CSV table of C-alpha atoms and ligand atoms in Angstrom, one decimal:
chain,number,residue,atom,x,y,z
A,5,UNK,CA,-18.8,4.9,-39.9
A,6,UNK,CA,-18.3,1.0,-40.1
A,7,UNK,CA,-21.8,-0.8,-38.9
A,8,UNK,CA,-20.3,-3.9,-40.0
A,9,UNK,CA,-20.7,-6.9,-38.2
A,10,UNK,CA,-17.4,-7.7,-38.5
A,11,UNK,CA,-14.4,-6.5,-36.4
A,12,UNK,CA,-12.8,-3.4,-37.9
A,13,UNK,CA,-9.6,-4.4,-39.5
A,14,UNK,CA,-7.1,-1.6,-40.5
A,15,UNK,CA,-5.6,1.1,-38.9
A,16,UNK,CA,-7.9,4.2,-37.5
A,17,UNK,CA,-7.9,7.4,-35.7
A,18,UNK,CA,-11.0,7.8,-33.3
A,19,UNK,CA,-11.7,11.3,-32.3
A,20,UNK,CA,-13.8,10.4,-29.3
A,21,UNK,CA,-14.8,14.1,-28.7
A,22,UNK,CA,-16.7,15.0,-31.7
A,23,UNK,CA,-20.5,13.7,-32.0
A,24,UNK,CA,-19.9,11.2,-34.7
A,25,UNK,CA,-17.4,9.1,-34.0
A,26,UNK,CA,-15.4,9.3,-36.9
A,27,UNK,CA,-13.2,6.3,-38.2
A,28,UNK,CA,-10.6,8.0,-40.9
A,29,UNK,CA,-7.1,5.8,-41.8
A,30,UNK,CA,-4.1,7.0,-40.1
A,31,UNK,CA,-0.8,4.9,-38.9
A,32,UNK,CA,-1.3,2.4,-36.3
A,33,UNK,CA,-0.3,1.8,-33.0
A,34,UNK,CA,0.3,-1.8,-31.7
A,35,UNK,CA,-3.0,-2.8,-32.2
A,36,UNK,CA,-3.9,-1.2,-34.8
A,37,UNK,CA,-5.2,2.2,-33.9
A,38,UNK,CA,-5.0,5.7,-32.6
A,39,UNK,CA,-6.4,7.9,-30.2
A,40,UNK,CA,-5.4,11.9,-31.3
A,41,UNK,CA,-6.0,13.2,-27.8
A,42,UNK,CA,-2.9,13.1,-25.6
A,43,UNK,CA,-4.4,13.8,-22.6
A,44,UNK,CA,-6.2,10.7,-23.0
A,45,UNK,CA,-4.4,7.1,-23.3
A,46,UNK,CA,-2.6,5.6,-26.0
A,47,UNK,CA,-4.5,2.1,-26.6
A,48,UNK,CA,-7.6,1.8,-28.2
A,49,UNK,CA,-9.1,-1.2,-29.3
A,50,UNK,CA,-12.3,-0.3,-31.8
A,51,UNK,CA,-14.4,-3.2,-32.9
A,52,UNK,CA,-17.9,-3.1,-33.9
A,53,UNK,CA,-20.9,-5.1,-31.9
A,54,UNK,CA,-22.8,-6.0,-35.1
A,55,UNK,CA,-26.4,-6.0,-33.6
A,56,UNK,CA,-26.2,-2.7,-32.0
A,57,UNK,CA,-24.4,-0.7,-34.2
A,58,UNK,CA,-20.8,0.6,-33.6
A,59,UNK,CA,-19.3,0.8,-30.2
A,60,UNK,CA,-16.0,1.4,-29.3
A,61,UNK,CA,-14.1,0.3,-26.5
A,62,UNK,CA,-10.7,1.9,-25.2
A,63,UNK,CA,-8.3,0.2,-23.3
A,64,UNK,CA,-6.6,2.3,-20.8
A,65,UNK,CA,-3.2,1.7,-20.0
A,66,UNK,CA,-2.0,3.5,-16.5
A,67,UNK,CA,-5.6,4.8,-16.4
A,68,UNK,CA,-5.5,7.4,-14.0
A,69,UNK,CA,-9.4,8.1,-12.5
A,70,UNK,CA,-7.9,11.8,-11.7
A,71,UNK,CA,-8.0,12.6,-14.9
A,72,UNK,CA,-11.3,13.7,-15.9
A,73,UNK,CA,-12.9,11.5,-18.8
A,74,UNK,CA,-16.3,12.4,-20.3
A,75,UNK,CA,-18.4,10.6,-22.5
A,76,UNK,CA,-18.2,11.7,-26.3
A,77,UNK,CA,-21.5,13.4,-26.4
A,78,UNK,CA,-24.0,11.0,-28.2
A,79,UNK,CA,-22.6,8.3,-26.8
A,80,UNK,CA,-23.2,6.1,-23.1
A,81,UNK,CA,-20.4,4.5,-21.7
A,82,UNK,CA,-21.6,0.7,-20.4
A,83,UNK,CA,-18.3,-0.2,-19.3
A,84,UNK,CA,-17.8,-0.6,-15.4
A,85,UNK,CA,-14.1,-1.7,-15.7
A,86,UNK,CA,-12.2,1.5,-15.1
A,87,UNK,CA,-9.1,0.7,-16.8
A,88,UNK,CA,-11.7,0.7,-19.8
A,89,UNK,CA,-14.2,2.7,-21.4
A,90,UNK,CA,-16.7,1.4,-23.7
A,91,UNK,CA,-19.2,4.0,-25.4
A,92,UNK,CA,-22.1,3.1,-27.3
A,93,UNK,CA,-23.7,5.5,-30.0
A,94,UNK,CA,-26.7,6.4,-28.6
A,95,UNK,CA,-28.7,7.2,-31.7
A,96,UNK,CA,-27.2,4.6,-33.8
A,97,UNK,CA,-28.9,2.6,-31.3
A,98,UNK,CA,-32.5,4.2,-31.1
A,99,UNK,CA,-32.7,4.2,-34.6
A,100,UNK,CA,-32.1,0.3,-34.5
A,101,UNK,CA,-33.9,-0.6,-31.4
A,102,UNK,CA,-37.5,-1.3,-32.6
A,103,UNK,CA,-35.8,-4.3,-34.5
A,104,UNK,CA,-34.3,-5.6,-31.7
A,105,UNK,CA,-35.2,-7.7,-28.6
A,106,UNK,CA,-32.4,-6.6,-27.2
A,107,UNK,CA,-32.7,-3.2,-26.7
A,108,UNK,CA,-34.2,-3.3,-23.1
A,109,UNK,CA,-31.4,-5.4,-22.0
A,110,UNK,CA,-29.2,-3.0,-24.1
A,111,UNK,CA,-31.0,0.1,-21.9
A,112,UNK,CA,-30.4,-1.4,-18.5
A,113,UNK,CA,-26.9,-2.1,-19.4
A,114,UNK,CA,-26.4,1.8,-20.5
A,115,UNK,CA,-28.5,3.1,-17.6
A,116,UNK,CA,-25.9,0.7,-15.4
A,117,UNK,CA,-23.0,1.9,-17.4
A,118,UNK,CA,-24.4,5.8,-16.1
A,119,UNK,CA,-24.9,4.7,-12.6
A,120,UNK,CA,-21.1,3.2,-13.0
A,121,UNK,CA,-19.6,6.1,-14.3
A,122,UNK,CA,-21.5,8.6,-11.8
A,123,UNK,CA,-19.6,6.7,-9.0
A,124,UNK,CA,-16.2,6.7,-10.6
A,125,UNK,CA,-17.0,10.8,-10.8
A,126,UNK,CA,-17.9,10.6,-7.3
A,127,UNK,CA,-14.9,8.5,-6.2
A,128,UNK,CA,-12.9,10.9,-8.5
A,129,UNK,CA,-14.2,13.5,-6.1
A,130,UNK,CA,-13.5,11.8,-3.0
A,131,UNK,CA,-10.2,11.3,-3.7
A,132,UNK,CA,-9.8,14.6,-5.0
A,133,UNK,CA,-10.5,15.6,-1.5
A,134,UNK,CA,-9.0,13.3,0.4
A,135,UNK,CA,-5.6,14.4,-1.6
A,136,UNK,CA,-6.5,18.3,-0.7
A,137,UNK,CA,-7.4,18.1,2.9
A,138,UNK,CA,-5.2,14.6,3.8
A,139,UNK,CA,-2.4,16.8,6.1
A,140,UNK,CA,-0.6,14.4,7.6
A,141,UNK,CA,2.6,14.3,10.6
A,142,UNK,CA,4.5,12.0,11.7
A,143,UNK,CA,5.9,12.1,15.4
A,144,UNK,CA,8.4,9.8,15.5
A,145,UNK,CA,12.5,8.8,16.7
A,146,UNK,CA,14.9,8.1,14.5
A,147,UNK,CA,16.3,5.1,16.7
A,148,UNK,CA,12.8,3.7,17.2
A,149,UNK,CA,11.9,0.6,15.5
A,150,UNK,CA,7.9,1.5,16.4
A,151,UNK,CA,8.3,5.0,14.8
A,152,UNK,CA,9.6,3.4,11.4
A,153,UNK,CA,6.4,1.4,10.9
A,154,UNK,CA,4.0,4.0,9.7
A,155,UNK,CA,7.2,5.8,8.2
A,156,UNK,CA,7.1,2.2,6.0
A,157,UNK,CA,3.6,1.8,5.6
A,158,UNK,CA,3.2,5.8,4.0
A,159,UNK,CA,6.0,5.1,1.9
A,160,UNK,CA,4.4,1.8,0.4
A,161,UNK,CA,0.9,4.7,-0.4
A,162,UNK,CA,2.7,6.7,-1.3
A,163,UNK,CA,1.3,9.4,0.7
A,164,UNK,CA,3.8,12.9,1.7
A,165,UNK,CA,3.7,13.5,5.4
A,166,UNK,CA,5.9,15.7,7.3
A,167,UNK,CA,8.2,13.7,9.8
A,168,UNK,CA,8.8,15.5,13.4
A,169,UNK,CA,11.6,14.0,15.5
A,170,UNK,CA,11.1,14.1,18.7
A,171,UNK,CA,13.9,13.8,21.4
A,172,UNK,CA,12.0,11.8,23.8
A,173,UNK,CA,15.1,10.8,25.7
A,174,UNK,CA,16.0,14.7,26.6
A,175,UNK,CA,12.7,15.9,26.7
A,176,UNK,CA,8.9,15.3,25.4
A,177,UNK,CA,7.4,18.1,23.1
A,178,UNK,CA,4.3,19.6,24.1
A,179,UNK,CA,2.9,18.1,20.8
A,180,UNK,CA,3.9,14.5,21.5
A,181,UNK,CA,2.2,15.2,25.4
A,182,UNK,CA,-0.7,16.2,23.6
A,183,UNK,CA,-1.2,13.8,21.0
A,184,UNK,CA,-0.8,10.7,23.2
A,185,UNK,CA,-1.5,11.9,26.9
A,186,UNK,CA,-1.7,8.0,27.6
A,187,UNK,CA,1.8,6.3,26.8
A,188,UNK,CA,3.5,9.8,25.8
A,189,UNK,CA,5.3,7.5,23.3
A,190,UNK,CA,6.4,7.9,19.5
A,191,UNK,CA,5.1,7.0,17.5
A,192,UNK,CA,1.7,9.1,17.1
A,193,UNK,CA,0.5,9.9,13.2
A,194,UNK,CA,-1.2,12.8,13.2
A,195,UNK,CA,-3.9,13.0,10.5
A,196,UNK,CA,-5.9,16.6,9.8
A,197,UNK,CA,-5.2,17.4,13.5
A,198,UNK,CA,-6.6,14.1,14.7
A,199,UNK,CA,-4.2,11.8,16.4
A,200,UNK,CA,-3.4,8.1,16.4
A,201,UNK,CA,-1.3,6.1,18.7
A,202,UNK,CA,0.1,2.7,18.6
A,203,UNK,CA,2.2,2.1,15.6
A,204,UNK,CA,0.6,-1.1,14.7
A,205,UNK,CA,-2.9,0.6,14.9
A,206,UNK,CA,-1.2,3.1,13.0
A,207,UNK,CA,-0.3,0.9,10.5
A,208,UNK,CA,-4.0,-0.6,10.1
A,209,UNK,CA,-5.5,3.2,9.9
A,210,UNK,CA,-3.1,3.7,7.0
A,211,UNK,CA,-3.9,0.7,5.1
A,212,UNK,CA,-7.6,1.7,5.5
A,213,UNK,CA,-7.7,5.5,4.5
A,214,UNK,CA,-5.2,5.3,2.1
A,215,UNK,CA,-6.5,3.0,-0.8
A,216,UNK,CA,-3.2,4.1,-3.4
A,217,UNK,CA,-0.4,1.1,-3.4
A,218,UNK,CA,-0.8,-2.2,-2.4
A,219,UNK,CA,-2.9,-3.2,0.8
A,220,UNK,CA,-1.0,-4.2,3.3
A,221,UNK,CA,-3.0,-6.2,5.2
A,222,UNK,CA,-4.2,-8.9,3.5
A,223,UNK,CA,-7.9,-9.3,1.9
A,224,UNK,CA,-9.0,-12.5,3.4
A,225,UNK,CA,-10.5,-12.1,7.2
A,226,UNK,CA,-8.6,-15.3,8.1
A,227,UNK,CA,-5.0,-14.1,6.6
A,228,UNK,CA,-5.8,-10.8,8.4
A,229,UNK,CA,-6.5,-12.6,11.9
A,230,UNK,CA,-3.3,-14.8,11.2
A,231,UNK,CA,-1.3,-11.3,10.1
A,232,UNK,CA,-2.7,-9.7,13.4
A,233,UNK,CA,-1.7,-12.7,15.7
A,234,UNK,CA,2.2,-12.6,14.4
A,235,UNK,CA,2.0,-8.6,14.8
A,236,UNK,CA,0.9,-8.8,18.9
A,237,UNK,CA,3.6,-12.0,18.8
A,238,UNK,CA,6.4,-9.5,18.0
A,239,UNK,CA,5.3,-7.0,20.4
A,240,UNK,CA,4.5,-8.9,23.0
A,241,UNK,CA,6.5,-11.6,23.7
A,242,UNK,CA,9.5,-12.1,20.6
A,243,UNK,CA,10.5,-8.0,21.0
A,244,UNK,CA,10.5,-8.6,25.1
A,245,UNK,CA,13.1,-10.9,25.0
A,246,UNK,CA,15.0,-8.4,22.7
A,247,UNK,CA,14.9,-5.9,24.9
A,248,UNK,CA,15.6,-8.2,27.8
A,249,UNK,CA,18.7,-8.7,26.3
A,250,UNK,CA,19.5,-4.8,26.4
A,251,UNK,CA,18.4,-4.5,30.2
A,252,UNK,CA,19.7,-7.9,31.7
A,253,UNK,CA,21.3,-7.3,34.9
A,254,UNK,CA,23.0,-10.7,35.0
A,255,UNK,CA,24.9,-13.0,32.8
A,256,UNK,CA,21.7,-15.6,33.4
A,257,UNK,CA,19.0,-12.8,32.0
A,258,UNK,CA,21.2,-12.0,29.1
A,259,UNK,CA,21.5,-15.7,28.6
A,260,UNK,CA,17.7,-16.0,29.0
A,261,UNK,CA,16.8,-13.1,26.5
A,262,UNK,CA,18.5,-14.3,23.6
A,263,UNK,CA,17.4,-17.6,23.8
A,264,UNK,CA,14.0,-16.6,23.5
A,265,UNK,CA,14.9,-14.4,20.8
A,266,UNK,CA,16.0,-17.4,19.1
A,267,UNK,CA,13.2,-19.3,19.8
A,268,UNK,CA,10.8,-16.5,18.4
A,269,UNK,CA,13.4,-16.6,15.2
A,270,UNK,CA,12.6,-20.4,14.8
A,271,UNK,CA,8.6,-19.7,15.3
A,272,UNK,CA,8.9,-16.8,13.0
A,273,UNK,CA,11.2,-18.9,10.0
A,274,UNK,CA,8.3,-21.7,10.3
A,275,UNK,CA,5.6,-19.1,10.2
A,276,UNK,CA,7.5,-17.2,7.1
A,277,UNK,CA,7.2,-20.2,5.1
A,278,UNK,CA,3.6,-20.8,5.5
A,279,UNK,CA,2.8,-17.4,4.6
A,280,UNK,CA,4.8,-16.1,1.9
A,281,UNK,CA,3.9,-19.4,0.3
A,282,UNK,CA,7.5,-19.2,-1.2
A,283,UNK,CA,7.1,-15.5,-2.2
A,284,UNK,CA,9.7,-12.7,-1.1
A,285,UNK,CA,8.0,-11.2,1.8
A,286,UNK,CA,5.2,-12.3,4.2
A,287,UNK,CA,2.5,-10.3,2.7
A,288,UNK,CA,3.6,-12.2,-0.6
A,289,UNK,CA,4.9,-10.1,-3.6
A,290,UNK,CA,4.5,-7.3,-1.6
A,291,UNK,CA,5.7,-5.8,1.8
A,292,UNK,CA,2.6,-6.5,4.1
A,293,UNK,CA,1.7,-6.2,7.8
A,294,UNK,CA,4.1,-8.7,9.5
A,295,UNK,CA,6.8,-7.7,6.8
A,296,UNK,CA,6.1,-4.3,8.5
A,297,UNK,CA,6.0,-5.7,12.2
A,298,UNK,CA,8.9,-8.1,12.0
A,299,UNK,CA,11.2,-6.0,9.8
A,300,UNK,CA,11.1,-2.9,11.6
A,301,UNK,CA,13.2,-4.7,14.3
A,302,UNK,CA,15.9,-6.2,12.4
A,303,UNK,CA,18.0,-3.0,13.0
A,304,UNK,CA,18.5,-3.6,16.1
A,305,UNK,CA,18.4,-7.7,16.1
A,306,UNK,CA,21.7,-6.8,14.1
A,307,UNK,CA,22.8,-4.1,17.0
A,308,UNK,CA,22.3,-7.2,19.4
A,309,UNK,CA,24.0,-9.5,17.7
A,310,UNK,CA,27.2,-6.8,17.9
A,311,UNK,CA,26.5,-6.6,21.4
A,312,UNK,CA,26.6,-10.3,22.0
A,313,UNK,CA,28.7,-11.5,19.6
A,314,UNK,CA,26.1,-14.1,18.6
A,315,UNK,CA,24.2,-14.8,14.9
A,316,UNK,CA,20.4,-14.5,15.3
A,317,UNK,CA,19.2,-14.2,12.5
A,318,UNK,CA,21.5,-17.0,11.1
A,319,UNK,CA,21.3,-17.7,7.5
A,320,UNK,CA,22.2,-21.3,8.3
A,321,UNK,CA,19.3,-21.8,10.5
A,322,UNK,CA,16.9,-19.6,9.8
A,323,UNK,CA,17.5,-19.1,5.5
A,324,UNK,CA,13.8,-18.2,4.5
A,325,UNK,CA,13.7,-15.1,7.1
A,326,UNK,CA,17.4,-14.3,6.8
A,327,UNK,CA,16.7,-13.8,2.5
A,328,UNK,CA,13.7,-12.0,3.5
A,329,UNK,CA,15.7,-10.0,6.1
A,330,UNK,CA,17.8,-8.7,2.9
A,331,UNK,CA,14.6,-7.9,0.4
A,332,UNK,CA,13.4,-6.0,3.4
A,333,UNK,CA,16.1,-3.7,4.3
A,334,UNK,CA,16.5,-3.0,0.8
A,335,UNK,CA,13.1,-2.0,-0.3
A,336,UNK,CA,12.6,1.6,-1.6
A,337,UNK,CA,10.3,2.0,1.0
A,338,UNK,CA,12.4,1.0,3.7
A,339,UNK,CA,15.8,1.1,2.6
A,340,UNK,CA,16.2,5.4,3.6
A,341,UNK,CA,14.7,5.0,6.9
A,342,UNK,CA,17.2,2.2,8.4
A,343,UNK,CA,20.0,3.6,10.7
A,344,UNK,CA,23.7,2.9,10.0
A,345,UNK,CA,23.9,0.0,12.7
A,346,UNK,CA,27.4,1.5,14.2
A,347,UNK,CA,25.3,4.5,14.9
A,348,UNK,CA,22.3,2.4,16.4
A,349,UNK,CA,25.1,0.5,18.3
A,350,UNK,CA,26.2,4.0,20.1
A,351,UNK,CA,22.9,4.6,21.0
A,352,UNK,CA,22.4,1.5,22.3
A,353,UNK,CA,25.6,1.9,24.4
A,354,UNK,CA,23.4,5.1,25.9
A,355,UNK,CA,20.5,3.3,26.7
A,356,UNK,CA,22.2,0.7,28.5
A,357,UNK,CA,24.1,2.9,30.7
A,358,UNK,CA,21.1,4.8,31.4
A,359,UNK,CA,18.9,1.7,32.2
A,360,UNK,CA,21.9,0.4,34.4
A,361,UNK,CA,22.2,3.6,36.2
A,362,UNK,CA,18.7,4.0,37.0
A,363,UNK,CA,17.4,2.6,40.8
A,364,UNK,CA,16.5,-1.1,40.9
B,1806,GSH,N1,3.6,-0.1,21.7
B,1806,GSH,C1,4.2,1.2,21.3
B,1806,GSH,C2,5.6,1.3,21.7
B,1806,GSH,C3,6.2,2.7,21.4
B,1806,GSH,C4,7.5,2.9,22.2
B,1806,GSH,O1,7.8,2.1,23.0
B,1806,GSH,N2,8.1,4.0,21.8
B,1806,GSH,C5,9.3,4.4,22.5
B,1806,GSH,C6,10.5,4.7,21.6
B,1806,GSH,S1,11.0,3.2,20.8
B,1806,GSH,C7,9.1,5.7,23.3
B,1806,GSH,O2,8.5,6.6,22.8
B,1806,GSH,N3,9.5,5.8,24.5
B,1806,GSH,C8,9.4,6.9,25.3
B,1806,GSH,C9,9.2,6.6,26.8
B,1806,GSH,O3,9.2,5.4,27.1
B,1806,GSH,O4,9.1,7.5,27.6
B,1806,GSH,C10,4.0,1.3,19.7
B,1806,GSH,O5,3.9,0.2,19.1
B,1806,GSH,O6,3.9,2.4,19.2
């Protein structure tokens, strides 16, 4: 064993499991040196504290806190970064600690390091069960831009759930009366048998029980107001206007609907480039809340425009959303859920003739 003060130099394999840590030559990797267990990661850094004796520190690349990593018996870990471990030798250190003043800061920081690694265990645990018991459903239309929102948002965790259309328009399923007695609307996310309603409050409930992939609302309480405000925007007044322009009795309406539309287009171009701050998407480098809100609609913006035989979402005047419109549809986590627009155009037709036929 090297108790050096220098940095180890030369290639090395560590067998972290044994009670010495052993340093023996072997080929290198990148840096230098090798761990022997598969199971565990490829990139260790070794290098020696001088004062304290030997430590080693692993890097971990795609560090996975599923997989179960002990300490090498002998040895503390004081690292509370989990993409790395760093163990001490525990005796090498008693045996030098009456020399050093630093030992009781040396103890805290190993007795921290404990605490540290005790709560990855137990977060390890937690997600472990949130993985085994997370049963999730999905109630939800294929033609409804409100029902693709948490579709989006579970693809973006990552998280399985198991989608149930429902043919609201013919009849309403038991289960979707059930799950939202108030609106008796898709979509509803059902999560271990308890329900959730609203597909923007869907959205948020996602984002705060599933903690794999990106967040997609953003970290700062400000942003998140600002993300919030554009999200009741959309649904309150912008998608109004859209579907004004579907149930327009007159000529006037019509006229009327897709001017606001195009007036929410403008907002929502000026609002896109104060956001992204010249990244792809509102929620910046990665698909976010408004991204979520916004882009959910654009299938049937375009099924409008067909309709009317007018450019909405015009890349002349509106160039920041229309490129975002693109990186949107075509996201992995979007791109499968988005309806042919022909086919959202003939469903359209339906509605229209329904909504016309219906009494004043
Ligand atoms: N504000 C709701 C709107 C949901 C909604 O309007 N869903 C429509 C389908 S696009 C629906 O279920 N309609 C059934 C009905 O109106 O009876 C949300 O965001 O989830």
């Amino acid at each position: 064993m090297n108790t050096s003060a220098e940095p180890l130099k030369g290639p090395m394999i560590i067998d972290i499991l044994s009670p010495q840590l052993h340093a023996t030559a072997g080929p290198s990797n990148d840096l230098g040196w090798q761990n022997p267990h598969d199971h565990l990661p490829l990139t260790v850094e070794a290098h020696n504290t001088g004062q304290l004796g030997f430590s080693t520190q692993m890097d971990f690349q795609n560090f996975n806190p599923l997989h179960e990593l002990e300490c090498p018996p002998g040895f503390a870990q004081i690292s509370t970064d989990p993409k790395k471990l760093h163990f001490i030798d525990l005796s090498h250190l008693h045996d030098q600690a009456v020399q050093h003043e630093e030992y009781s800061y040396k103890r805290q920081e190993i007795s921290q390091g404990v605490a540290a690694k005790d709560a990855m265990k137990q977060d390890r645990e937690n997600v472990n069960e949130m993985v085994e018991t997370s049963d999730v459903k999905v109630l939800g239309a294929w033609s409804s831009p409100f029902a693709w929102r948490p579709r989006i948002a579970l693809n973006l965790k990552n998280v399985d759930y198991e989608y149930l259309e429902q043919n609201y328009l013919v009849v309403k399923s038991e289960l979707l009366l059930k799950s939202n007695p108030i609106h008796k609307k898709v979509p509803v996310m059902i999560h271990n048998d308890k329900p959730i309603c609203e597909s923007l409050v869907i959205v948020q409930y996602i984002d705060e029980v599933f903690t794999s992939g990106a967040s997609i609302l953003p970290s700062d309480a400000y942003d998140r107001a600002i993300a919030r405000f554009w999200g009741a925007y959309i649904d309150d007044k912008w998608f109004s206007s859209l579907l004004a322009t579907l149930k327009a009795k007159t000529e006037e309406e019509k006229k009327t609907a897709i001017e606001g539309v195009s007036t929410g287009i403008e907002l929502l171009e000026e609002a896109f480039e104060k956001i992204s701050k010249g990244k792809d998407f509102f929620g910046g480098d990665t698909v976010g809340y408004i991204d979520i809100a916004l882009g959910a609609n654009l299938p049937w913006v375009r099924v409008v425009e067909k309709l009317n035989g007018v450019e909405l979402l015009d890349e002349t005047k509106a160039p920041n959303l229309y490129a975002w419109s693109e990186k949107f549809c075509s996201h992995p986590a979007v791109k499968d859920l988005i309806p042919e627009t022909d086919k959202l155009l003939e469903f359209a037709k339906t509605l229209i003739a329904k909504w016309s036929a219906a009494p004043q």
